[in-house]
Amino acid sequence: MSNKVLVIGAGLSGTLLAIRLAQRGMQVKLVEKRSDIRKMEFVGGRSINLALSDRGLKALRMVGLEEEVLKQCIPMKGRRIHPSGGEEFTSPYSGREGKHINSVSRGGLNILLLNKAESLDNLELQFDMPCDGVDLDRPAAHFKDREGNNIRISADYIFGADGSNSAVRQSMQERHHHLVFSLSQQYLSHAYKELSIPPSEGGGFRMEKNALHIWPRGGFMLIALPNLDGSFTVTLFLAHEGENSFKKLQTANDVKAFFTTHFPDAVPLMPTLVEDFFGHPTGLLATIKCDPWSANGKTLILGDAAHAIVPFYGQGMNASFEDVSVFDQMLDLNSGDLEKTIRSYGKQRKTDTDAIADLAIDNFYEMRDHVANPVFQRKRKIEMELEKKYPDYTSKYSMVTFNEDMPYARAMEKGREQDRMLMNVCEGISSVEELDISEVYKQLKKIQ
Ligand code: FAD
């Protein structure tokens, strides 16, 4: 008889996992707290977007959705930097042809996944059913339906893909379950606010379309990603408190003055700046690490429920999708034995998600403080030259973003060593032209 599986959370990772398990022949029930986003009005090109890259694409390829998703993406070939008082410039993501990240609508991607899930006969979807806990000993999960009735669903295996405030993780923490469970939740000093740049009157893009725009200001920053309808989703990352902070932006005049001082080229592009600022919530940013991810070999958490990270490497969704492809590979190695895979999965995978969590924090400081710095720019230039000339050299950014088969922990270890060496080289020169690039390459080879 096939396994009966319950997946809690029909967001990005939960829906992908449900599809994969159903494709493997299991009887899958996918239950979501919210209403079906396909029946809601807001979804369109202007919903919030995310950077999708190779690890995420690999997982989508596994379920046969890569091509369809790519049709909904806008390639972003590099960072378009808007320095304070200076000329805009582009810093490519890679020195190699065809390497780019993709801007994709979160809602659009979720809809594609849900449609695929619904097309599978052995996958049942249920919406408007928040989970309020899991009985790990059975296992069985408890839900409230729209009418407020208590519903209990039992299964052979339960997967919690219910995001950073996971109810399944909460159940693992409860002491009566006799699980020795560690949890750390570290909030960043900064929060975020989503704003927007609408399309131009003719329907085109008001800035370079194929780039991720950054206004780095040392201490805070603004970023913008393109949407298919010509708009950009803009995000302000700013400290909670202090001289430049959310706390100081209390009135329309405060907001206008802050943006006019720090982002003067963005202000004319943002006619709804003040409405967006006060109409949209201020989001918190946290890194969540926990251990173990499984209980009794029957329940497993994954995606943000197991390892939420800050968004500065554009890897949270990619890592959550990669969770599913790594789980699938392990299931193959274990001849389809779910219990064995659930028991060993977290132990193997956590090293890599801890690494991307740390890299994402590093990138927060890089994007905010260093991308406009001349030493850092020289380093990026050398990295691009090295990638163009030497097929066996790959920068840290490329290892994380474009090397879908290299574990995050290995990318971090190797990338950090390379970074240290290259920053030393760049501090000692005033122009990249002074360097013999083949000498730099030889030095790099020594530390590999
Ligand atoms: P979620 O997407 O949070 O999905 C969880 C699902 O579970 C939701 O549908 C939710 O409604 C449901 N749910 C929650 N509680 C319950 C419950 N009790 N019962 C039933 N269902 C429940 N990642 C990238 O790769 N690239 C980016 O560019 C990027 N940018 C980001 C920008 C910002 C500002 C933020 C905050 C995050 C960003 N991320 C990015 C990270 C990415 O959003 C997450 O890593 C990703 O959404 C995780 O997917 P998930 O399915 O695990 O969780």
XYZ file of C-alpha atoms and ligand atoms in Angstrom:
501
model
C 0.000 0.000 0.000
C 1.261 3.502 -0.782
C 2.212 5.870 2.042
C -0.362 8.402 3.260
C 1.396 11.731 3.579
C 0.217 15.065 4.976
C 2.008 18.274 3.960
C 1.154 21.364 6.010
C 1.591 24.699 4.178
C 0.866 25.160 0.465
C 3.443 27.901 -0.005
C 6.518 27.446 -2.173
C 8.338 24.527 -0.557
C 5.231 22.675 0.679
C 3.552 22.636 -2.729
C 6.773 21.544 -4.459
C 7.266 18.746 -1.924
C 3.638 17.604 -2.240
C 3.995 17.437 -6.033
C 7.196 15.400 -5.797
C 5.842 12.929 -3.264
C 2.687 12.481 -5.355
C 4.827 11.946 -8.462
C 6.562 9.179 -6.517
C 3.189 7.487 -6.049
C 2.264 8.504 -2.480
C -1.244 9.563 -1.390
C -0.715 13.233 -0.529
C -2.918 15.728 1.300
C -1.722 19.349 1.152
C -3.386 21.664 3.667
C -3.049 25.463 3.726
C -4.014 28.090 6.280
C -4.947 30.796 3.794
C -7.572 30.891 1.063
C -6.669 29.712 -2.425
C -4.539 32.532 -3.911
C -5.791 31.576 -7.372
C -9.218 32.879 -6.362
C -7.920 36.100 -4.843
C -7.812 39.384 -6.738
C -4.430 40.921 -5.941
C -2.332 38.432 -7.886
C -0.663 39.839 -10.983
C 2.666 41.099 -12.226
C 2.833 43.631 -9.425
C 2.787 41.252 -6.534
C 5.972 40.814 -4.513
C 8.844 39.274 -6.426
C 11.807 37.064 -5.598
C 15.182 36.241 -7.121
C 15.121 32.674 -8.430
C 18.445 31.045 -9.322
C 19.982 27.715 -10.274
C 19.310 25.698 -7.112
C 15.628 26.605 -7.234
C 15.477 25.927 -10.963
C 17.038 22.498 -10.463
C 14.233 21.550 -8.059
C 11.574 22.891 -10.426
C 13.172 20.866 -13.252
C 12.785 17.746 -11.103
C 8.973 18.117 -11.138
C 8.832 19.267 -14.793
C 8.081 22.953 -14.156
C 11.344 24.733 -14.987
C 10.436 25.827 -18.510
C 7.018 27.083 -17.542
C 8.446 29.076 -14.633
C 11.226 30.590 -16.774
C 8.553 32.034 -19.077
C 7.373 34.121 -16.118
C 10.853 35.379 -15.213
C 12.830 38.511 -15.998
C 16.581 37.809 -16.191
C 18.711 40.053 -13.971
C 22.303 40.057 -15.228
C 23.889 42.144 -12.520
C 23.514 44.683 -9.771
C 22.704 48.174 -11.024
C 24.299 50.399 -8.402
C 22.915 53.888 -7.696
C 25.725 55.468 -5.618
C 25.100 58.514 -3.492
C 25.784 61.531 -5.716
C 27.522 59.456 -8.416
C 26.846 57.866 -11.795
C 24.893 54.595 -11.945
C 26.863 51.537 -13.032
C 26.316 47.799 -13.470
C 28.270 45.143 -11.615
C 27.668 41.801 -13.431
C 26.843 38.696 -11.399
C 29.225 36.552 -13.436
C 32.048 36.833 -15.958
C 30.466 33.960 -17.897
C 27.846 34.220 -20.619
C 24.271 33.269 -19.763
C 24.707 33.362 -15.991
C 21.979 35.461 -14.414
C 19.373 35.354 -11.684
C 15.638 35.714 -12.351
C 12.969 37.997 -10.986
C 9.736 36.060 -10.503
C 6.410 36.918 -8.887
C 5.903 35.001 -5.631
C 2.157 34.739 -6.304
C 2.644 33.696 -9.942
C 5.107 30.972 -8.951
C 2.862 29.692 -6.165
C -0.061 29.533 -8.621
C 1.966 27.492 -11.131
C 2.862 25.042 -8.375
C -0.743 24.811 -7.126
C -2.040 24.180 -10.653
C 0.467 21.382 -11.088
C -0.463 19.955 -7.678
C -4.148 20.015 -8.567
C -3.508 18.145 -11.819
C -2.294 15.062 -9.891
C -4.995 12.507 -9.020
C -3.294 11.307 -5.846
C -2.856 14.831 -4.415
C -5.681 16.504 -2.510
C -5.606 20.216 -1.714
C -7.424 21.916 1.148
C -7.451 25.654 1.902
C -8.647 27.819 4.816
C -7.407 25.254 7.346
C -4.804 26.597 9.781
C -2.911 23.882 11.616
C -2.740 24.492 15.356
C -0.496 21.636 16.346
C 0.763 18.162 15.643
C 0.528 15.099 17.829
C 3.990 13.783 17.072
C 3.430 10.392 18.706
C 0.678 9.312 16.272
C 1.321 11.326 14.041
C -1.785 13.452 13.488
C -2.325 17.178 12.944
C -5.074 19.428 14.275
C -6.777 22.109 12.218
C -9.609 24.611 12.455
C -11.849 24.850 9.417
C -13.655 27.973 8.167
C -16.593 27.355 10.507
C -14.277 27.001 13.496
C -14.668 23.203 13.749
C -11.739 21.173 15.041
C -10.462 18.743 12.404
C -7.927 16.000 13.024
C -5.981 14.487 10.149
C -3.763 11.485 10.698
C -1.170 10.212 8.232
C 1.783 7.862 8.019
C 4.094 10.856 7.692
C 3.663 14.589 8.280
C 5.742 17.357 6.704
C 5.689 20.882 8.129
C 6.354 23.412 5.359
C 4.413 26.115 7.161
C 6.950 28.922 7.054
C 8.971 30.835 9.616
C 6.186 30.866 12.257
C 5.681 27.126 11.856
C 2.987 25.512 13.997
C 4.640 22.126 13.393
C 7.959 23.426 14.767
C 6.067 24.830 17.729
C 4.741 21.335 18.476
C 8.278 19.944 18.382
C 9.238 22.501 21.022
C 6.503 21.444 23.413
C 8.094 19.551 26.239
C 5.439 16.856 26.582
C 6.679 15.456 23.268
C 9.954 14.487 24.950
C 12.043 15.873 22.143
C 15.228 17.713 23.078
C 14.667 20.622 20.733
C 16.981 23.634 20.272
C 15.780 26.827 18.653
C 17.518 30.116 17.958
C 15.765 33.079 16.403
C 17.996 36.072 15.780
C 16.407 39.297 14.638
C 18.373 41.695 12.459
C 18.724 45.294 13.595
C 16.983 46.186 10.330
C 13.418 45.720 9.093
C 11.961 46.075 5.588
C 9.161 47.899 3.822
C 7.840 47.125 0.351
C 7.254 50.069 -1.989
C 6.740 50.293 -5.748
C 7.718 51.949 -9.015
C 4.847 51.719 -11.518
C 5.350 51.118 -15.259
C 5.888 54.185 -17.464
C 2.842 55.677 -19.178
C 3.534 53.637 -22.319
C 3.764 50.480 -20.183
C 7.577 50.179 -20.259
C 10.214 50.033 -17.527
C 11.335 53.293 -15.937
C 14.818 51.931 -15.195
C 17.124 49.252 -16.627
C 14.940 46.154 -16.815
C 17.518 43.340 -16.624
C 19.136 44.211 -13.311
C 18.643 44.156 -9.585
C 18.867 47.834 -8.595
C 20.626 48.815 -5.373
C 20.964 52.176 -3.657
C 23.608 51.347 -0.985
C 23.871 54.005 1.678
C 26.036 52.486 4.408
C 23.655 51.667 7.252
C 20.588 51.281 5.031
C 19.651 50.575 1.426
C 16.923 50.438 -1.165
C 16.640 47.649 -3.740
C 14.297 47.101 -6.716
C 13.428 44.015 -8.794
C 11.519 44.174 -12.109
C 8.043 42.730 -12.739
C 6.615 41.534 -16.062
C 4.137 44.445 -16.285
C 6.925 47.078 -16.325
C 6.744 47.892 -12.617
C 9.434 47.337 -9.981
C 8.934 46.052 -6.456
C 11.119 48.231 -4.249
C 12.277 47.269 -0.760
C 13.706 49.617 1.842
C 15.979 47.974 4.445
C 16.395 50.303 7.393
C 17.266 50.062 11.104
C 14.440 49.892 13.648
C 16.000 52.690 15.718
C 18.730 55.313 15.460
C 19.546 58.330 13.336
C 18.303 56.825 10.054
C 15.533 54.483 11.113
C 11.891 53.510 10.810
C 11.323 55.140 14.170
C 12.286 58.530 12.690
C 9.858 58.228 9.773
C 6.533 59.065 11.401
C 4.935 61.579 9.015
C 4.554 62.042 5.239
C 7.065 64.887 5.433
C 9.605 62.695 7.271
C 9.328 60.064 4.531
C 9.536 62.571 1.661
C 12.537 64.326 3.216
C 14.361 61.042 3.922
C 13.894 59.750 0.377
C 14.705 63.095 -1.248
C 17.953 63.311 0.722
C 19.118 59.735 0.227
C 17.450 58.416 -2.930
C 16.808 61.541 -5.053
C 16.810 59.645 -8.381
C 14.213 57.142 -7.101
C 11.711 59.676 -5.747
C 10.321 60.874 -9.136
C 9.734 57.214 -10.056
C 7.637 56.536 -6.952
C 4.381 58.539 -7.151
C 2.750 56.442 -4.408
C 5.740 56.530 -2.055
C 3.926 57.957 0.960
C 0.785 55.809 0.528
C 2.930 52.691 0.085
C 5.075 53.559 3.074
C 2.179 53.963 5.485
C -0.077 51.371 3.804
C 2.377 48.477 3.873
C 3.533 46.674 7.004
C 7.088 46.890 8.282
C 8.502 43.353 8.087
C 10.941 41.864 10.579
C 13.994 39.926 9.418
C 15.234 36.933 11.347
C 17.530 33.936 11.069
C 15.984 30.806 12.545
C 18.077 27.745 13.273
C 16.728 24.684 15.042
C 17.562 21.073 15.713
C 16.327 18.373 15.191
C 14.061 18.805 12.183
C 12.311 15.480 12.660
C 10.433 13.613 15.367
C 10.027 9.847 15.675
C 10.996 9.344 12.028
C 7.400 10.364 11.193
C 7.358 14.163 11.157
C 9.771 16.514 9.388
C 9.970 20.289 9.013
C 11.580 21.917 6.000
C 11.842 25.240 4.163
C 11.549 28.384 6.293
C 9.943 26.303 9.062
C 13.352 24.669 9.618
C 15.748 27.416 8.537
C 14.444 30.932 7.818
C 17.240 33.244 6.628
C 17.577 36.944 5.872
C 16.944 37.739 2.182
C 20.296 39.268 1.182
C 21.667 36.384 -0.866
C 18.319 35.831 -2.598
C 18.510 32.212 -1.429
C 15.673 31.570 1.074
C 13.263 30.173 -1.520
C 16.104 28.592 -3.492
C 17.338 26.785 -0.374
C 13.770 25.725 0.455
C 13.313 24.330 -3.056
C 16.723 22.658 -2.775
C 15.466 21.004 0.440
C 12.976 19.131 -1.725
C 15.526 18.027 -4.334
C 17.997 16.916 -1.636
C 15.194 14.999 0.150
C 14.268 13.355 -3.138
C 17.884 12.296 -3.804
C 18.160 10.855 -0.286
C 14.906 8.982 -0.771
C 16.422 7.378 -3.878
C 19.554 6.429 -1.948
C 17.352 4.890 0.759
C 15.339 2.893 -1.820
C 12.229 4.994 -1.123
C 12.283 4.369 2.658
C 10.570 7.498 4.039
C 11.224 6.852 7.718
C 14.928 6.290 7.185
C 15.163 9.433 5.048
C 13.232 11.575 7.542
C 15.520 10.419 10.353
C 18.749 11.233 8.512
C 17.717 14.218 6.372
C 18.157 17.079 8.868
C 21.501 15.764 10.100
C 22.909 15.949 6.589
C 21.137 19.056 5.291
C 21.503 21.403 8.271
C 25.230 22.071 7.698
C 24.318 23.571 4.342
C 21.350 25.630 5.485
C 23.430 26.967 8.412
C 26.048 28.006 5.841
C 23.603 29.886 3.618
C 22.128 31.558 6.719
C 25.599 32.899 7.602
C 26.378 33.880 4.015
C 23.103 35.800 3.838
C 24.111 37.863 6.880
C 27.543 38.535 5.271
C 25.782 39.719 2.131
C 23.624 42.141 4.095
C 26.785 44.070 5.021
C 28.232 43.655 1.529
C 25.152 45.079 -0.219
C 24.568 47.813 2.322
C 28.119 49.001 2.932
C 30.567 47.695 0.337
C 29.122 47.443 -3.174
C 29.890 51.106 -3.890
C 33.338 50.887 -2.238
C 36.282 51.084 -4.745
C 38.221 48.180 -3.148
C 35.161 45.959 -3.378
C 34.516 47.069 -6.964
C 38.088 46.179 -7.929
C 37.571 42.752 -6.371
C 34.386 42.180 -8.387
C 36.232 43.267 -11.565
C 39.011 40.752 -10.930
C 36.454 38.022 -10.217
C 34.751 38.739 -13.545
C 38.102 38.641 -15.390
C 39.047 35.373 -13.694
C 35.676 33.801 -14.551
C 36.073 34.893 -18.192
C 39.610 33.527 -18.539
C 39.725 30.450 -16.342
C 36.955 27.850 -16.581
C 38.018 26.233 -13.298
C 37.728 29.469 -11.282
C 34.345 30.393 -9.777
C 33.669 33.321 -7.453
C 31.901 32.842 -4.124
C 28.741 34.495 -5.455
C 28.731 32.162 -8.473
C 29.346 29.070 -6.341
C 26.330 29.924 -4.204
C 24.085 31.114 -6.997
C 25.047 29.232 -10.154
C 26.662 25.978 -8.945
C 23.510 24.003 -8.276
C 25.442 20.878 -7.280
C 27.947 22.431 -4.868
C 26.773 22.205 -1.243
C 26.345 25.639 0.398
C 28.848 24.737 3.139
C 31.564 23.999 0.584
C 30.749 27.223 -1.321
C 31.065 29.181 1.916
C 34.372 27.627 2.937
C 36.041 27.947 -0.450
C 34.460 31.324 -1.237
C 35.530 32.930 2.031
C 39.155 31.875 1.476
C 39.097 33.313 -2.036
C 37.511 36.540 -0.768
C 40.194 37.045 1.884
C 42.949 36.657 -0.659
C 41.332 38.879 -3.286
C 40.492 41.667 -0.810
C 44.165 41.710 0.257
C 45.243 42.001 -3.364
C 42.737 44.793 -4.040
C 43.678 46.847 -1.015
C 47.257 47.106 -2.335
C 46.421 48.503 -5.793
C 44.615 51.528 -7.197
C 43.529 49.953 -10.478
C 42.912 46.403 -11.704
C 45.058 47.165 -14.777
C 48.141 47.146 -12.492
C 47.666 43.430 -11.903
C 48.968 40.379 -13.688
C 45.752 38.351 -13.623
C 47.582 35.064 -14.262
C 49.582 35.629 -11.044
C 46.363 36.156 -9.088
C 44.990 32.960 -10.585
C 48.131 31.031 -9.549
C 47.812 32.311 -5.971
C 44.162 31.315 -5.889
C 44.993 27.817 -7.099
C 47.330 27.418 -4.102
C 44.502 27.920 -1.592
C 42.019 25.551 -3.262
P 6.439 30.189 2.993
O 6.649 30.739 1.643
O 6.341 31.139 4.143
O 5.127 29.281 2.931
C 4.535 28.763 4.096
C 3.087 28.417 3.775
O 2.512 27.804 4.928
C 2.231 29.635 3.482
O 1.400 29.383 2.389
C 1.441 29.849 4.775
O 0.189 30.486 4.564
C 1.274 28.423 5.221
N 1.047 28.308 6.678
C 1.641 29.037 7.660
N 1.205 28.639 8.862
C 0.316 27.628 8.625
C -0.463 26.817 9.470
N -0.447 26.989 10.809
N -1.265 25.893 8.919
C -1.301 25.718 7.559
N -0.572 26.464 6.707
C 0.234 27.410 7.244
N 14.151 33.942 -1.258
C 14.785 33.804 -2.442
O 15.205 32.692 -2.794
N 14.997 34.872 -3.253
C 14.600 36.131 -2.901
O 14.819 37.091 -3.660
C 13.950 36.307 -1.654
N 13.551 37.537 -1.262
C 12.916 37.693 -0.077
C 12.558 38.967 0.336
C 11.953 39.178 1.558
C 11.611 40.568 2.001
C 11.696 38.054 2.405
C 11.042 38.246 3.736
C 12.041 36.769 2.006
C 12.667 36.574 0.767
N 13.052 35.303 0.336
C 13.724 35.156 -0.845
C 12.821 34.116 1.188
C 11.571 33.339 0.759
O 10.459 34.180 0.780
C 11.351 32.167 1.703
O 12.545 31.501 1.980
C 10.348 31.174 1.096
O 9.109 31.792 0.938
C 10.232 29.939 1.979
O 9.236 29.099 1.466
P 8.370 28.172 2.425
O 7.420 27.462 1.539
O 9.266 27.375 3.286
O 7.606 29.177 3.384
